[in-house]
Amino acid sequence: MQKNSTLGEFIIGNQKHFKYAAGELSRLINSIRLAAKVVNHEVNKAGLVDILGDAGDTNIQGEDQQKLDVYANEIFMKRLINRQIVCGIASEEEDDFVTISGSDEANSSKYVVLIDPLDGSSNIDVNVSVGTIFSIYRRVTKPGTPVQLEDFLQEGNKQVAAGYIVYGTSTMLVYTTGHGVNGFTLNPAIGTFYLSHPNMKFPEDGSIYSINEGYYSHFPQGVKDYLKYCQMEEGNRPYKARYIGSLVSDFHRNMIKGGIYIYPTSSKAPQGKLRLLYECNPMAFLAEQAGGKASDGYIRMLDIKPIELHQRVPFFCGSKNMVEVAEKFMQNHPDDATY
Ligand code: AHM
Ligand code: MG
């Protein structure tokens, strides 16, 4: 598919890659694309909240102003539910998964979606990029019956598609269906995503490390040792430290420039902070599809068997060689593998 083709054209043009229910998956990705445009519109107006009223206030029509993460959650949920193209959704913003039934189409739908509607939302108030992360699986229970928890608690290696939208200096949708990673940039004037970054690849090596180093004293020894390694004067080191505090943006930059992102366990967050199902697995799938690597420091992220919807895990992700070196430092402390 040539550069400059639209996302709509690309989705249709690549249907042949899917083994089953291709039309259904295409329509699902299309719905995410449409919801992303609505959320993008709202995110871009975020600075005007100071003029028009704070979240939590009542606006001129007497409606409550919403926080953007709540709004984004509603948009994605509503779009997917109304179009009746998935049988279940789990969102970082919801306590439990949502079962979609009603029409024959939803009842027979084969896909479930897991979503973090607005990740890094604490960055919105300060005009820093945020993102949406999504992950799609085929259900494992029988179509036509209500979805079950086991449909969502699948290993990341079972994902059929995953992606993110980064609301940055420009808005991009980046996704994979297991055949490489492609990035599309929104032309806001006409509301169309164009293929701008075909076949994205992590450089095998890099010189950027992204971690919240403020928590250094709380990190496990393997991470502390790796950070000292990053800062040592040797070869292409010391590395640059770059941490936006918005996973999607940090990942996006590292994929383009080469780097590693780490959110480890700490004495403050003994399981880590990031969620396996909504954040780590989709990013890990994208990373691997782009030639990168992702793990919990010890085992491949995509092979971790989830035990609960909102499970947290430590996350090491990025350029292959960098992740492998970080893993070596972790493996010197095997006791930290149980968290
Ligand atoms: P969120 O889902 O509450 O937005 O938290 C996830 C975000 C990531 O985007 C980011 O990398 C991380 O939290 C930053 O956390 P910290 O401020 O602890 O460094
Ligand atoms: Mg999040």
Short mmCIF file of C-alpha atoms and ligand atoms in Angstrom, two decimals:
data_model
loop_
_atom_site.label_atom_id
_atom_site.label_comp_id
_atom_site.label_asym_id
_atom_site.label_seq_id
_atom_site.Cartn_x
_atom_site.Cartn_y
_atom_site.Cartn_z
CA MET A 1 0.00 0.00 0.00
CA GLN A 2 1.50 3.32 -1.00
CA LYS A 3 2.25 6.22 1.29
CA ASN A 4 -0.58 8.77 1.40
CA SER A 5 -3.33 6.19 1.10
CA THR A 6 -6.03 6.79 3.66
CA LEU A 7 -6.58 4.62 6.70
CA GLY A 8 -9.97 3.59 5.31
CA GLU A 9 -8.36 2.38 2.08
CA PHE A 10 -5.58 0.66 4.00
CA ILE A 11 -7.99 -1.26 6.23
CA ILE A 12 -9.90 -2.59 3.25
CA GLY A 13 -6.74 -3.26 1.25
CA ASN A 14 -5.31 -5.39 4.05
CA GLN A 15 -8.36 -7.48 4.87
CA LYS A 16 -6.80 -10.44 3.10
CA HIS A 17 -4.29 -10.76 5.96
CA PHE A 18 -6.91 -11.85 8.46
CA LYS A 19 -7.62 -15.51 8.77
CA TYR A 20 -11.23 -15.13 9.82
CA ALA A 21 -14.04 -12.59 10.18
CA ALA A 22 -12.07 -10.05 8.19
CA GLY A 23 -14.98 -7.72 7.49
CA GLU A 24 -15.92 -7.66 11.13
CA LEU A 25 -12.40 -6.76 12.28
CA SER A 26 -12.16 -4.06 9.61
CA ARG A 27 -15.40 -2.49 10.77
CA LEU A 28 -14.18 -2.62 14.34
CA ILE A 29 -10.93 -0.81 13.52
CA ASN A 30 -12.99 1.67 11.55
CA SER A 31 -15.12 2.44 14.59
CA ILE A 32 -12.02 3.05 16.67
CA ARG A 33 -10.80 5.41 13.96
CA LEU A 34 -14.05 7.38 14.08
CA ALA A 35 -14.12 7.56 17.89
CA ALA A 36 -10.48 8.71 17.84
CA LYS A 37 -11.44 11.68 15.70
CA VAL A 38 -14.13 12.74 18.15
CA VAL A 39 -11.79 12.40 21.13
CA ASN A 40 -9.07 14.24 19.22
CA HIS A 41 -11.41 17.16 18.65
CA GLU A 42 -12.13 17.37 22.37
CA VAL A 43 -8.50 16.92 23.47
CA ASN A 44 -7.47 19.78 21.19
CA LYS A 45 -9.93 22.09 22.95
CA ALA A 46 -8.67 21.12 26.41
CA GLY A 47 -6.88 24.43 26.99
CA LEU A 48 -10.16 26.28 26.55
CA VAL A 49 -11.50 24.68 29.73
CA ASP A 50 -9.90 27.56 31.64
CA ILE A 51 -12.07 29.98 29.72
CA LEU A 52 -15.19 27.91 29.38
CA GLY A 53 -15.14 26.37 32.86
CA ASP A 54 -13.31 23.61 34.72
CA ALA A 55 -14.16 19.97 34.57
CA GLY A 56 -16.72 19.37 37.27
CA ASP A 57 -18.38 22.77 36.62
CA THR A 58 -21.74 23.20 34.99
CA ASN A 59 -21.63 24.64 31.49
CA ILE A 60 -23.94 27.19 29.93
CA GLN A 61 -26.45 24.57 28.82
CA GLY A 62 -26.66 23.30 32.39
CA GLU A 63 -24.66 20.19 31.50
CA ASP A 64 -21.84 19.01 33.72
CA GLN A 65 -18.40 19.48 32.22
CA GLN A 66 -16.61 16.19 32.13
CA LYS A 67 -13.07 15.25 32.73
CA LEU A 68 -11.53 14.27 29.42
CA ASP A 69 -10.65 10.75 30.45
CA VAL A 70 -14.27 10.11 31.42
CA TYR A 71 -15.41 11.69 28.17
CA ALA A 72 -13.00 9.60 26.07
CA ASN A 73 -14.20 6.46 27.81
CA GLU A 74 -17.81 7.31 27.01
CA ILE A 75 -17.03 8.02 23.36
CA PHE A 76 -15.18 4.77 22.75
CA MET A 77 -17.70 2.71 24.72
CA LYS A 78 -20.71 4.28 23.02
CA ARG A 79 -19.28 3.96 19.50
CA LEU A 80 -18.43 0.31 19.96
CA ILE A 81 -21.68 -0.53 21.72
CA ASN A 82 -23.94 1.34 19.30
CA ARG A 83 -22.38 -0.22 16.24
CA GLN A 84 -22.86 -3.65 17.79
CA ILE A 85 -19.63 -4.98 16.35
CA VAL A 86 -18.04 -6.39 19.47
CA CYS A 87 -19.48 -8.75 22.04
CA GLY A 88 -17.64 -7.25 25.01
CA ILE A 89 -15.47 -4.35 26.11
CA ALA A 90 -13.16 -3.90 29.07
CA SER A 91 -11.89 -0.42 29.85
CA GLU A 92 -9.30 0.86 32.29
CA GLU A 93 -12.00 3.32 33.35
CA GLU A 94 -14.59 0.66 34.25
CA ASP A 95 -14.53 -1.72 37.22
CA ASP A 96 -15.82 -4.67 35.24
CA PHE A 97 -16.12 -5.69 31.61
CA VAL A 98 -19.26 -4.78 29.67
CA THR A 99 -21.29 -7.43 27.87
CA ILE A 100 -22.85 -6.32 24.61
CA SER A 101 -25.89 -8.13 23.47
CA GLY A 102 -29.07 -7.13 21.73
CA SER A 103 -28.79 -7.46 18.02
CA ASP A 104 -27.93 -10.66 16.21
CA GLU A 105 -24.77 -8.96 15.02
CA ALA A 106 -23.47 -8.27 18.54
CA ASN A 107 -24.49 -11.70 19.73
CA SER A 108 -22.61 -13.38 16.95
CA SER A 109 -19.63 -11.01 17.07
CA LYS A 110 -16.34 -12.73 17.63
CA TYR A 111 -14.24 -9.92 19.04
CA VAL A 112 -13.66 -8.29 22.39
CA VAL A 113 -11.91 -4.94 22.86
CA LEU A 114 -9.79 -3.81 25.79
CA ILE A 115 -9.09 -0.11 25.96
CA ASP A 116 -7.33 2.60 27.91
CA PRO A 117 -9.37 5.52 26.54
CA LEU A 118 -7.04 8.33 27.64
CA ASP A 119 -3.68 7.32 28.99
CA GLY A 120 -1.45 9.83 30.73
CA SER A 121 -4.43 12.09 31.34
CA SER A 122 -2.63 14.02 34.09
CA ASN A 123 -0.69 15.60 31.20
CA ILE A 124 -3.77 17.25 29.69
CA ASP A 125 -3.81 20.20 32.05
CA VAL A 126 -0.30 21.13 30.98
CA ASN A 127 -0.75 20.70 27.21
CA VAL A 128 1.39 17.58 26.93
CA SER A 129 0.58 14.67 24.61
CA VAL A 130 -1.74 11.90 25.75
CA GLY A 131 -2.96 8.75 24.04
CA THR A 132 -5.53 6.02 23.62
CA ILE A 133 -4.45 2.36 23.68
CA PHE A 134 -6.53 -0.53 22.34
CA SER A 135 -6.25 -4.27 22.09
CA ILE A 136 -8.49 -6.75 20.24
CA TYR A 137 -8.95 -10.50 20.82
CA ARG A 138 -11.16 -13.18 19.40
CA ARG A 139 -13.48 -14.43 22.09
CA VAL A 140 -12.78 -17.94 23.35
CA THR A 141 -16.33 -18.71 24.50
CA LYS A 142 -19.13 -19.63 22.15
CA PRO A 143 -20.48 -16.81 19.89
CA GLY A 144 -24.08 -16.01 20.63
CA THR A 145 -23.62 -16.40 24.40
CA PRO A 146 -22.71 -13.57 26.81
CA VAL A 147 -18.95 -12.94 27.05
CA GLN A 148 -17.12 -14.26 30.08
CA LEU A 149 -14.07 -13.10 32.01
CA GLU A 150 -11.96 -15.72 30.21
CA ASP A 151 -12.59 -13.91 26.91
CA PHE A 152 -10.62 -10.97 28.32
CA LEU A 153 -8.00 -12.83 30.35
CA GLN A 154 -6.09 -14.08 27.33
CA GLU A 155 -2.34 -14.02 26.90
CA GLY A 156 -1.10 -11.08 24.85
CA ASN A 157 0.18 -13.46 22.18
CA LYS A 158 -3.47 -14.11 21.29
CA GLN A 159 -4.14 -10.50 20.25
CA VAL A 160 -5.43 -10.11 16.71
CA ALA A 161 -4.87 -6.36 16.61
CA ALA A 162 -3.58 -3.59 18.84
CA GLY A 163 -2.76 0.05 18.48
CA TYR A 164 -2.70 3.52 19.91
CA ILE A 165 -3.66 7.03 19.04
CA VAL A 166 -1.23 9.72 20.09
CA TYR A 167 -2.75 13.18 20.45
CA GLY A 168 0.50 15.06 19.93
CA THR A 169 1.78 17.91 17.80
CA SER A 170 -0.13 15.98 15.20
CA THR A 171 -2.58 13.17 15.88
CA MET A 172 -1.51 9.72 14.77
CA LEU A 173 -3.12 6.32 14.79
CA VAL A 174 -0.60 3.48 14.87
CA TYR A 175 -1.72 -0.14 14.74
CA THR A 176 -0.88 -3.71 13.92
CA THR A 177 -2.86 -6.77 12.96
CA GLY A 178 0.20 -8.99 13.26
CA HIS A 179 1.67 -7.98 9.89
CA GLY A 180 3.96 -5.13 10.88
CA VAL A 181 3.13 -1.72 12.28
CA ASN A 182 1.76 1.20 10.30
CA GLY A 183 1.24 4.79 11.37
CA PHE A 184 -1.39 7.21 10.03
CA THR A 185 -1.41 10.96 10.55
CA LEU A 186 -4.64 12.92 10.82
CA ASN A 187 -5.13 15.82 8.46
CA PRO A 188 -7.33 17.91 10.78
CA ALA A 189 -8.56 20.13 7.95
CA ILE A 190 -10.47 17.27 6.34
CA GLY A 191 -10.57 14.74 9.17
CA THR A 192 -8.76 11.98 7.29
CA PHE A 193 -5.92 9.76 8.51
CA TYR A 194 -3.18 9.20 5.90
CA LEU A 195 -0.53 6.50 5.87
CA SER A 196 2.52 8.54 6.87
CA HIS A 197 4.71 5.90 8.60
CA PRO A 198 4.51 2.59 6.72
CA ASN A 199 6.17 -0.48 8.26
CA MET A 200 7.48 1.20 11.42
CA LYS A 201 10.55 -0.40 13.00
CA PHE A 202 12.32 0.06 16.32
CA PRO A 203 16.03 0.61 15.66
CA GLU A 204 17.77 -2.49 17.11
CA ASP A 205 19.73 -0.23 19.42
CA GLY A 206 19.14 3.23 20.75
CA SER A 207 20.43 5.87 23.09
CA ILE A 208 17.33 6.97 25.01
CA TYR A 209 16.10 5.62 28.34
CA SER A 210 12.67 6.56 29.67
CA ILE A 211 11.87 5.92 33.31
CA ASN A 212 10.62 7.96 36.26
CA GLU A 213 14.02 8.24 37.90
CA GLY A 214 12.57 10.22 40.79
CA TYR A 215 11.62 6.87 42.31
CA TYR A 216 15.22 5.58 42.06
CA SER A 217 15.60 4.76 45.73
CA HIS A 218 12.46 2.60 45.56
CA PHE A 219 13.56 0.53 42.55
CA PRO A 220 14.81 -3.07 42.66
CA GLN A 221 18.58 -3.51 42.54
CA GLY A 222 18.58 -4.76 38.91
CA VAL A 223 16.97 -1.51 37.72
CA LYS A 224 19.33 0.62 39.81
CA ASP A 225 22.31 -1.21 38.29
CA TYR A 226 20.93 -0.83 34.76
CA LEU A 227 20.42 2.92 35.28
CA LYS A 228 24.04 3.29 36.35
CA TYR A 229 24.99 1.39 33.17
CA CYS A 230 22.88 3.84 31.08
CA GLN A 231 24.76 6.75 32.63
CA MET A 232 28.24 5.28 32.25
CA GLU A 233 30.68 6.86 29.78
CA GLU A 234 31.32 4.07 27.25
CA GLY A 235 30.46 3.43 23.60
CA ASN A 236 27.25 5.35 22.81
CA ARG A 237 26.64 5.94 26.51
CA PRO A 238 25.69 7.89 28.55
CA TYR A 239 22.20 7.60 27.08
CA LYS A 240 19.78 10.50 26.95
CA ALA A 241 17.02 10.50 29.58
CA ARG A 242 13.62 11.34 28.09
CA TYR A 243 10.44 10.81 30.08
CA ILE A 244 7.15 12.43 29.13
CA GLY A 245 5.11 10.48 31.65
CA SER A 246 2.69 9.50 28.91
CA LEU A 247 3.34 5.91 27.85
CA VAL A 248 2.04 6.31 24.30
CA SER A 249 4.24 9.33 23.63
CA ASP A 250 7.34 7.82 25.24
CA PHE A 251 6.81 4.60 23.28
CA HIS A 252 6.18 6.46 20.01
CA ARG A 253 9.37 8.49 20.31
CA ASN A 254 11.43 5.46 21.29
CA MET A 255 10.08 3.44 18.36
CA ILE A 256 11.14 6.17 15.94
CA LYS A 257 14.47 7.09 17.53
CA GLY A 258 15.51 3.93 19.37
CA GLY A 259 15.19 3.62 23.13
CA ILE A 260 13.89 1.74 26.12
CA TYR A 261 10.89 2.48 28.35
CA ILE A 262 10.84 1.04 31.86
CA TYR A 263 8.14 1.14 34.51
CA PRO A 264 9.49 -1.28 37.11
CA THR A 265 8.18 -2.50 40.42
CA SER A 266 9.12 -0.30 43.34
CA SER A 267 8.64 -0.36 47.07
CA LYS A 268 5.79 2.11 46.45
CA ALA A 269 4.19 0.11 43.60
CA PRO A 270 5.15 -3.54 44.31
CA GLN A 271 3.39 -4.78 41.15
CA GLY A 272 4.46 -1.83 39.02
CA LYS A 273 1.91 0.72 37.85
CA LEU A 274 0.93 -0.14 34.30
CA ARG A 275 -1.92 -2.51 33.47
CA LEU A 276 -1.12 -5.73 31.68
CA LEU A 277 -4.29 -5.85 29.58
CA TYR A 278 -4.89 -2.21 28.70
CA GLU A 279 -1.35 -0.87 28.41
CA CYS A 280 1.47 -3.42 28.41
CA ASN A 281 0.10 -6.15 26.13
CA PRO A 282 -0.98 -3.89 23.26
CA MET A 283 2.33 -1.98 23.44
CA ALA A 284 4.25 -5.27 23.62
CA PHE A 285 2.45 -6.58 20.52
CA LEU A 286 3.29 -3.37 18.64
CA ALA A 287 6.89 -3.48 19.90
CA GLU A 288 7.43 -7.04 18.68
CA GLN A 289 5.76 -6.33 15.36
CA ALA A 290 8.16 -3.42 14.96
CA GLY A 291 11.19 -5.60 15.71
CA GLY A 292 11.46 -4.49 19.34
CA LYS A 293 11.03 -6.42 22.58
CA ALA A 294 8.90 -6.28 25.72
CA SER A 295 9.01 -8.16 29.00
CA ASP A 296 8.50 -7.81 32.73
CA GLY A 297 12.29 -7.85 33.04
CA TYR A 298 12.34 -11.66 33.11
CA ILE A 299 9.69 -13.13 30.84
CA ARG A 300 8.12 -12.11 27.56
CA MET A 301 5.18 -9.79 28.22
CA LEU A 302 2.96 -11.53 25.66
CA ASP A 303 3.37 -14.90 27.42
CA ILE A 304 2.16 -13.73 30.83
CA LYS A 305 -1.10 -15.43 31.76
CA PRO A 306 -3.46 -12.73 33.06
CA ILE A 307 -5.27 -13.48 36.29
CA GLU A 308 -7.37 -10.35 36.68
CA LEU A 309 -8.72 -7.55 34.51
CA HIS A 310 -6.85 -4.69 36.13
CA GLN A 311 -3.64 -6.59 36.82
CA ARG A 312 -0.48 -4.51 37.03
CA VAL A 313 2.95 -5.62 35.83
CA PRO A 314 6.44 -4.14 35.56
CA PHE A 315 7.18 -3.16 31.97
CA PHE A 316 10.43 -3.11 29.98
CA CYS A 317 9.89 -2.25 26.32
CA GLY A 318 11.78 -0.91 23.37
CA SER A 319 14.75 -1.52 21.11
CA LYS A 320 15.67 -5.21 21.18
CA ASN A 321 19.30 -4.90 22.24
CA MET A 322 18.53 -2.39 24.97
CA VAL A 323 15.77 -4.53 26.49
CA GLU A 324 18.05 -7.57 26.41
CA VAL A 325 20.79 -5.74 28.31
CA ALA A 326 18.26 -4.49 30.90
CA GLU A 327 16.98 -8.07 31.30
CA LYS A 328 20.53 -9.29 32.00
CA PHE A 329 20.77 -6.81 34.88
CA MET A 330 17.40 -8.02 36.21
CA GLN A 331 18.41 -11.66 35.95
CA ASN A 332 21.27 -10.99 38.38
CA HIS A 333 18.47 -10.62 40.95
CA PRO A 334 16.15 -13.57 40.34
CA ASP A 335 14.28 -13.01 43.63
CA ASP A 336 12.79 -9.81 42.20
CA ALA A 337 11.06 -11.84 39.48
CA THR A 338 8.22 -12.67 41.88
CA TYR A 339 6.25 -9.52 42.43
P1 AHM B 1 -2.71 6.39 33.80
O1 AHM B 1 -3.27 5.17 33.13
O2 AHM B 1 -3.32 6.66 35.15
O3 AHM B 1 -2.72 7.59 32.90
O4 AHM B 1 -1.18 6.05 34.14
C1 AHM B 1 -0.35 5.57 33.14
C2 AHM B 1 0.74 6.56 32.91
C3 AHM B 1 1.62 6.25 31.74
O5 AHM B 1 1.17 6.84 30.57
C4 AHM B 1 2.92 6.85 32.18
O6 AHM B 1 4.02 6.30 31.51
C5 AHM B 1 2.93 6.61 33.64
O7 AHM B 1 1.58 6.53 34.04
C6 AHM B 1 3.58 7.70 34.43
O8 AHM B 1 3.54 7.40 35.77
P2 AHM B 1 4.44 8.18 36.83
O9 AHM B 1 3.86 9.55 36.94
O10 AHM B 1 4.36 7.37 38.08
O11 AHM B 1 5.84 8.21 36.27
MG MG B 2 -3.50 4.27 31.51
#
